[in-house]
XYZ file of C-alpha atoms in Angstrom:
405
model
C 99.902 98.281 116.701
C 97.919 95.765 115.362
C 94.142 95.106 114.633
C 92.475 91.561 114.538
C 90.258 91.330 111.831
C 87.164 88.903 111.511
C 87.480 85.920 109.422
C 86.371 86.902 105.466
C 88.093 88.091 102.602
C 89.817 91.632 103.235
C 90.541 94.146 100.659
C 92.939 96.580 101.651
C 93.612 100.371 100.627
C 96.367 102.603 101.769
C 96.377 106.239 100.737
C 98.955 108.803 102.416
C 97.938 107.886 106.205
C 94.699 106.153 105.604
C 94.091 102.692 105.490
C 90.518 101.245 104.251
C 89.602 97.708 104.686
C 86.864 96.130 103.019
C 85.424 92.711 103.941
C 82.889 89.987 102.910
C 82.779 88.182 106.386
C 82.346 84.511 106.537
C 79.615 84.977 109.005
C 78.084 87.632 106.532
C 78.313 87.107 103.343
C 75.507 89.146 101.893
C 77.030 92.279 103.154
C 79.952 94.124 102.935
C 81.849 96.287 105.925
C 84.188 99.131 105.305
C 86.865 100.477 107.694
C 88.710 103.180 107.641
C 92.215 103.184 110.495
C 94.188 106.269 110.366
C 97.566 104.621 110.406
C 101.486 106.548 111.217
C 104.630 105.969 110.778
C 105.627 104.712 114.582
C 103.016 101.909 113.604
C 100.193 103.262 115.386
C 96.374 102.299 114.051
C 93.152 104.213 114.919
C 90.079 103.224 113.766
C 87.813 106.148 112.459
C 85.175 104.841 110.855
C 82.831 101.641 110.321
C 79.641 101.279 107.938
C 78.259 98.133 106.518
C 76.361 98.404 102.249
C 74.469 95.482 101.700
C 75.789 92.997 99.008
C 79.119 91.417 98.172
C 82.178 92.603 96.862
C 82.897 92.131 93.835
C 85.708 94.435 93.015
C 87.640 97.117 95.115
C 89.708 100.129 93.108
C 91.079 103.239 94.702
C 91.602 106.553 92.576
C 93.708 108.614 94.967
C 92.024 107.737 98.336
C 88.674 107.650 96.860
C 86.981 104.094 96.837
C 85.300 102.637 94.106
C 83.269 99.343 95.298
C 81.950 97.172 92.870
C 78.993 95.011 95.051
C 76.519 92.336 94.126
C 73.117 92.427 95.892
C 70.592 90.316 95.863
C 66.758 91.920 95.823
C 66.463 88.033 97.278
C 67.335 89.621 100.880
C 64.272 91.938 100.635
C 61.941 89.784 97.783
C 60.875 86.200 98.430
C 61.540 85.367 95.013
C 61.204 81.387 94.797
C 62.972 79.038 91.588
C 61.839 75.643 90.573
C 64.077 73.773 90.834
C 65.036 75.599 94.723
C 62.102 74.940 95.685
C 60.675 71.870 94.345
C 57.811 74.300 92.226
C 56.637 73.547 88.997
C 57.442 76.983 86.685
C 54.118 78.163 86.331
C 53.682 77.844 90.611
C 57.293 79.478 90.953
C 56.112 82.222 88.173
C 52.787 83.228 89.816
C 54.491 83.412 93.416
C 57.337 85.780 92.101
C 54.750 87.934 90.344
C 52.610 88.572 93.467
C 55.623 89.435 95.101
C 56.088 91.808 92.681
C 53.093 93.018 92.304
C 53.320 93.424 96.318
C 56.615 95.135 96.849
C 57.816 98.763 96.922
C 60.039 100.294 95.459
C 62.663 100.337 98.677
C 62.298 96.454 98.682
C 64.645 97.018 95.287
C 67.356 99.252 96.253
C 70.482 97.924 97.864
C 70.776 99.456 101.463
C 73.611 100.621 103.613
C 73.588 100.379 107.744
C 75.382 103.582 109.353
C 75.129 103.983 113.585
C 71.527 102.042 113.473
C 69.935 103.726 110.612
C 68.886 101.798 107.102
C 68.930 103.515 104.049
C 68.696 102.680 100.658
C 72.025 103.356 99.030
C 70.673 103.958 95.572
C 67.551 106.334 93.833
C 65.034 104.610 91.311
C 66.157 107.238 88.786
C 69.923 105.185 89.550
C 69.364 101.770 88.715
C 68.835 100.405 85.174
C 67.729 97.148 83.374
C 69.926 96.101 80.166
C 69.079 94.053 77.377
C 72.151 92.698 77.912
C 72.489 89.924 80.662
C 69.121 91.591 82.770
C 67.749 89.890 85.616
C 65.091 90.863 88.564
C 67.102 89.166 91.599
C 70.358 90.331 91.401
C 72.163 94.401 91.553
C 75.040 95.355 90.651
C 75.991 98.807 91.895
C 78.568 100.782 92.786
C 79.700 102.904 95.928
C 81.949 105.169 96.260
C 84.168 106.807 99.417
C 86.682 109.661 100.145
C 89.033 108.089 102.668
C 90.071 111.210 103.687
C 86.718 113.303 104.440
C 84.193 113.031 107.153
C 81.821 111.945 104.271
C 79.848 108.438 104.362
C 79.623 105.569 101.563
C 77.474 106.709 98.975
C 75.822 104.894 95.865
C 76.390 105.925 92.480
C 74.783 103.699 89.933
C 73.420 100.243 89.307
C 72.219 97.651 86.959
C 69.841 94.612 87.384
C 72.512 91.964 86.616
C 75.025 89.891 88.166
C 79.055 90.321 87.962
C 81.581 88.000 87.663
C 84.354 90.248 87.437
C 85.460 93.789 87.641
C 88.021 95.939 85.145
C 88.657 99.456 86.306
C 91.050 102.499 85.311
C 91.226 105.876 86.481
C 88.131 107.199 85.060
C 86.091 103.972 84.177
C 84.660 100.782 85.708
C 83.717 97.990 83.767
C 82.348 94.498 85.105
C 81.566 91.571 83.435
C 78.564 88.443 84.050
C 78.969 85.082 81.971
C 75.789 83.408 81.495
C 74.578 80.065 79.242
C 71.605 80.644 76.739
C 69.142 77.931 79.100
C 66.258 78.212 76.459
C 68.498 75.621 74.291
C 69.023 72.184 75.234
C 72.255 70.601 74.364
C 73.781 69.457 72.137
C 72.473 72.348 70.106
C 73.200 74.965 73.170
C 75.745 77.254 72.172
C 78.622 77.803 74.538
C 78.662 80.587 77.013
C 78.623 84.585 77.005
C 80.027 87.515 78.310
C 77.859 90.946 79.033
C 80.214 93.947 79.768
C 78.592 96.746 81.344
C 80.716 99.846 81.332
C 81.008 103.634 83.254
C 82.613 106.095 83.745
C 83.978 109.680 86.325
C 83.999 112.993 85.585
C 85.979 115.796 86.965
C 83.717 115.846 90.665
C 83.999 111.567 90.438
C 80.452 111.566 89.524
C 79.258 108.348 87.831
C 77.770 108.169 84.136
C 77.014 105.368 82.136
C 78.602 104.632 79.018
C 77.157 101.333 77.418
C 76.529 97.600 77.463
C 77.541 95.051 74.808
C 77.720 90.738 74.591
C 80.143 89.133 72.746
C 80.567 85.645 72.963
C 82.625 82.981 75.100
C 83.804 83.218 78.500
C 86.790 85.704 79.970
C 89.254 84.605 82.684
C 88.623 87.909 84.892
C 89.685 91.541 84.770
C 92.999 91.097 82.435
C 90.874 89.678 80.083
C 89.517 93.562 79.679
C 91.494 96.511 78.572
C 90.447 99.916 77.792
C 92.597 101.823 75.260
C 91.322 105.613 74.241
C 87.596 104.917 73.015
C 88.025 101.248 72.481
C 87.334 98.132 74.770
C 89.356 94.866 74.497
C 88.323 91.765 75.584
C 89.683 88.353 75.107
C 87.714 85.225 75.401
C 87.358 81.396 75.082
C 84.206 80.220 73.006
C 82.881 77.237 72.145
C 81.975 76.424 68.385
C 80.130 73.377 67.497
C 81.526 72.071 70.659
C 85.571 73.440 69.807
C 86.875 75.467 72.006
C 88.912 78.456 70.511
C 89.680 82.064 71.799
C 89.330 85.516 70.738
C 90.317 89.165 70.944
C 87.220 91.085 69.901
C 87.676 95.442 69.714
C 84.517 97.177 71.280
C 83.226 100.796 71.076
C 81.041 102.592 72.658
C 77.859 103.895 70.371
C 75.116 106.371 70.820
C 72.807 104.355 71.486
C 75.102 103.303 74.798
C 75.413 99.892 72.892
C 78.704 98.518 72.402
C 79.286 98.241 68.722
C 82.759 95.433 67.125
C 85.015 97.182 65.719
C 87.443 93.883 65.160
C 87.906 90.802 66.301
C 91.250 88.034 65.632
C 90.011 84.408 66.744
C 90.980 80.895 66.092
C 93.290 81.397 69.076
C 94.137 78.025 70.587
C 91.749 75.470 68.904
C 90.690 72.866 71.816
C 92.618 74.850 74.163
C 91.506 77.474 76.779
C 92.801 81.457 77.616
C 94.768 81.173 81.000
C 96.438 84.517 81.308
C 95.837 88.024 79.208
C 98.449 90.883 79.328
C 97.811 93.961 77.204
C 100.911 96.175 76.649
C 100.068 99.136 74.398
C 98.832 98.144 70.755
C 99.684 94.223 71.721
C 97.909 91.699 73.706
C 99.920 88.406 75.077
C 97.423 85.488 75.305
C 98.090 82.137 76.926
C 95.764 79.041 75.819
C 96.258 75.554 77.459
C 95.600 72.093 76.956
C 98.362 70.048 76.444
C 101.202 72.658 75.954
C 100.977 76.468 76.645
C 101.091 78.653 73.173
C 101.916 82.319 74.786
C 99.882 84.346 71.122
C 101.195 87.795 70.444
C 98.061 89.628 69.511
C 98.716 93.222 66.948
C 95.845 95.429 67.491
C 97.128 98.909 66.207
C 94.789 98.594 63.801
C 91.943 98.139 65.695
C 89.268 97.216 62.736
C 91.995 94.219 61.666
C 93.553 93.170 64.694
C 95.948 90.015 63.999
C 98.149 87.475 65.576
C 101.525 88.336 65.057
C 103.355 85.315 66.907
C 103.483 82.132 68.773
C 105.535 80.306 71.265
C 104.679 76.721 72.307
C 105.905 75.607 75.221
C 104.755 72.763 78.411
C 102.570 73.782 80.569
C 101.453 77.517 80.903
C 101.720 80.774 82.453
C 98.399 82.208 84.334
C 99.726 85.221 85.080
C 102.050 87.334 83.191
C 103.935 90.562 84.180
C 105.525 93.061 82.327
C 109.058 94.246 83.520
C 110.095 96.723 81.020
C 112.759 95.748 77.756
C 110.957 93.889 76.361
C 110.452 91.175 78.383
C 107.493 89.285 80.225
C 107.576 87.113 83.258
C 104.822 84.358 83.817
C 103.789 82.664 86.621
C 102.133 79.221 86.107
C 102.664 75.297 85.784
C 105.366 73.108 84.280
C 103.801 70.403 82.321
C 104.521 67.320 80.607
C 103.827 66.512 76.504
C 100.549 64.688 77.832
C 99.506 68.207 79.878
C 99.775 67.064 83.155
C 100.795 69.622 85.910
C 103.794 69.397 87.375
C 104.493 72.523 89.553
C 104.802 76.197 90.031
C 106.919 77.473 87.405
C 108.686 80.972 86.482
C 109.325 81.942 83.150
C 111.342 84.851 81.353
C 109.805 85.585 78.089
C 111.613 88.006 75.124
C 108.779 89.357 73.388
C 110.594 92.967 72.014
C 110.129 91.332 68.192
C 106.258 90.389 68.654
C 106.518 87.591 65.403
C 109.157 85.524 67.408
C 108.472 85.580 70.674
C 111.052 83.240 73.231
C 111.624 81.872 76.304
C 114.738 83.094 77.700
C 115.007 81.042 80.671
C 112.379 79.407 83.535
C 112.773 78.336 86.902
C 110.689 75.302 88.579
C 109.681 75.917 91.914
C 106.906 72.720 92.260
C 103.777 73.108 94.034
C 101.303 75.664 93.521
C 101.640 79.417 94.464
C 98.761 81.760 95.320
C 100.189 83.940 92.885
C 98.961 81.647 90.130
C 95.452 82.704 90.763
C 95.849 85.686 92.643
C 98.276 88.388 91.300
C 98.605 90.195 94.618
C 100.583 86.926 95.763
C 103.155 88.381 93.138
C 105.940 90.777 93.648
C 108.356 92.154 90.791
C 111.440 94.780 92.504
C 112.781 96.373 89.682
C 116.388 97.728 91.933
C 117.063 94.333 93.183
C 115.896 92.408 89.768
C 113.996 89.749 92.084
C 110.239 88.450 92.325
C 108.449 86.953 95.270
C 105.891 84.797 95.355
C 103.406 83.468 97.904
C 102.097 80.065 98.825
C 99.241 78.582 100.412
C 101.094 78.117 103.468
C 102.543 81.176 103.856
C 106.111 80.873 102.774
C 107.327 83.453 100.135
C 109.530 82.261 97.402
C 112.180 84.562 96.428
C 113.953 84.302 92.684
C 116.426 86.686 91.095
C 116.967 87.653 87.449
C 120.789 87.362 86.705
């Protein structure tokens, strides 16, 4: 069988017979539809459920068929919040609007809301939503839903926070997401660079939601492999800006009692004037790629997390934006060839040796030319381990096939 699906971006679960699909349609993009196809071996599809949560997707996870959806809402939707510079207002004419609409609303106008057979709900409790100090905001929730593919039972919302999300890090008990914001109330030159709010929670035993803790640290992350969670610590890798230098940084977070992220240790000067392109954590090491001109691939030793250290370097054109473990030792990257000057020359695929982490090498590459979805996207990627061969995607729908001698 087959199923047409509506133009949007698709995020697709398979669990032991079921198959969930969530989308942000093109034609909706401030809400987000689930759908869940009991699917067979002979190829047959049956759809058995549909709902629609209001907000976009930020994230999907799956922790044995049950759905963890990171979405974005805007209290916009319900709020006629105005902006100054939106809507040609002075601040003090955009403040007093947004306050009487405050002052006006109730408290459904703030919670995000799911649509089920005709019927609105809100998908969240007051006593569910926080503010943070860190990163708040009144026009934006970030919340999260959760579903059992395999039960009868509806989308349900766990918690939220009045913030935005750029990005979303999850494991088997946690979910962390991350916003990116500049500091507006400083005009440059003197305006410091960017930085990153991580807001963290996690599951218990019945996959009920509690929430851990918030921290900032500064600079900017590439996305969810910039995070890593290891026992009670949280790793995150960024590119800052200092007195207008760029450099990058590995700081060690944990979690205090006051649910406040608290550094334990941080390694930086990581690629002066250069950016982080790809992060890979692999136990007690983290592989960071900065880029400029050429493409140093750091090996980053945090076993001790309160003096975490680089251990080695590699420089090398170009750079790898993804990278991919594949056991022995050894770490494939997908990225761009480049030139002593920096300029791009095409999808490349490297083999890294990184089993002695202060002389890490380059074992061989392979230029494909173009660009690859997989650069940006690692679900372009494929690594089989029996046949020793990757697989890449690109834009126009050709797979690239290369084998490991």
């Amino acid at each position: 069988d087959s199923v047409i699906l509506p133009e949007g971006t698709h995020h697709l679960v398979l669990h032991d017979g079921q198959l969930a699909v969530v989308s942000d349609l093109w034609q909706s993009w401030d809400t987000t539809h689930i759908r869940v196809f009991s699917v067979t071996e002979d190829g047959s599809v049956q759809l058995q459920s549909t709902e629609t949560v209001e907000g976009r997707t930020v994230g999907v996870r799956s922790v044995n068929g049950h759905l963890r959806i990171l979405l974005e809402t805007s209290n916009r939707d319900q709020l006629d919040f105005v902006s100054p510079w939106e809507d040609n207002l002075t601040e003090e004419e955009a403040l007093e609007h947004n306050i009487e609409q405050i002052e006006r609303s109730t408290i459904d106008q703030w919670m995000p809301r799911i649509f089920l057979s005709g019927v609105t709900k809100s998908a969240l409790d007051c006593n569910q939503i926080a503010i943070s100090d860190q990163s708040p905001t009144a026009q934006t929730t970030t919340w999260i839903a959760t579903r059992d593919i395999h039960s009868d039972d509806v989308t349900r919302g766990q918690l939220g926070i009045m913030s935005r999300a750029d990005a979303m890090y999850a494991t088997a008990n946690s979910v962390h997401f991350t916003t990116t914001a500049w500091n507006s109330d400083v005009e440059w030159p003197q305006q410091p660079g960017p930085e990153t709010s991580v807001h963290s929670f996690s599951f218990n035993a019945n996959d009920t939601m509690y929430y851990l803790a918030s921290g900032t640290v500064p600079g900017e992350t590439i996305g969810q492999f910039a995070l890593n969670e290891h026992g009670d610590e949280l790793r995150i890798a960024t590119t800052r800006t200092v007195d207008g230098i760029s450099e990058s940084a590995v700081t060690i977070l944990t979690a205090g009692d006051d649910n406040t992220y608290d550094v334990l240790g941080e390694v930086g000067g990581l690629g002066l004037t250069e950016r982080i392109y790809a992060v890979r954590y692999i136990g007690d090491l983290a592989y960071v790629v900065t880029f400029r001109e050429t493409d140093p691939l750091y090996v980053v030793d945090l076993t001790d997390p309160t003096q975490p250290y680089a251990a080695g370097e590699l420089k090398i054109p170009g750079y790898s934006s993804y990278l991919h473990p594949i056991g022995d030792g050894k770490l494939l990257g997908i990225g761009q060839d480049a030139d002593n000057s920096g300029r791009t020359r095409g999808t490349q695929i490297s083999l890294f040796d990184v089993s002695d982490s202060s002389n890490p090498l380059r074992l061989d590459k392979v230029d494909i030319g173009g660009a690859s979805a997989a650069e940006y996207d690692h679900k372009a990627f494929l690594w089989w381990p029996a046949g020793q061969f990757t697989a890449t995607a690109d834009y126009d729908g050709t797979v690239t096939v290369t084998r490991l001698d």
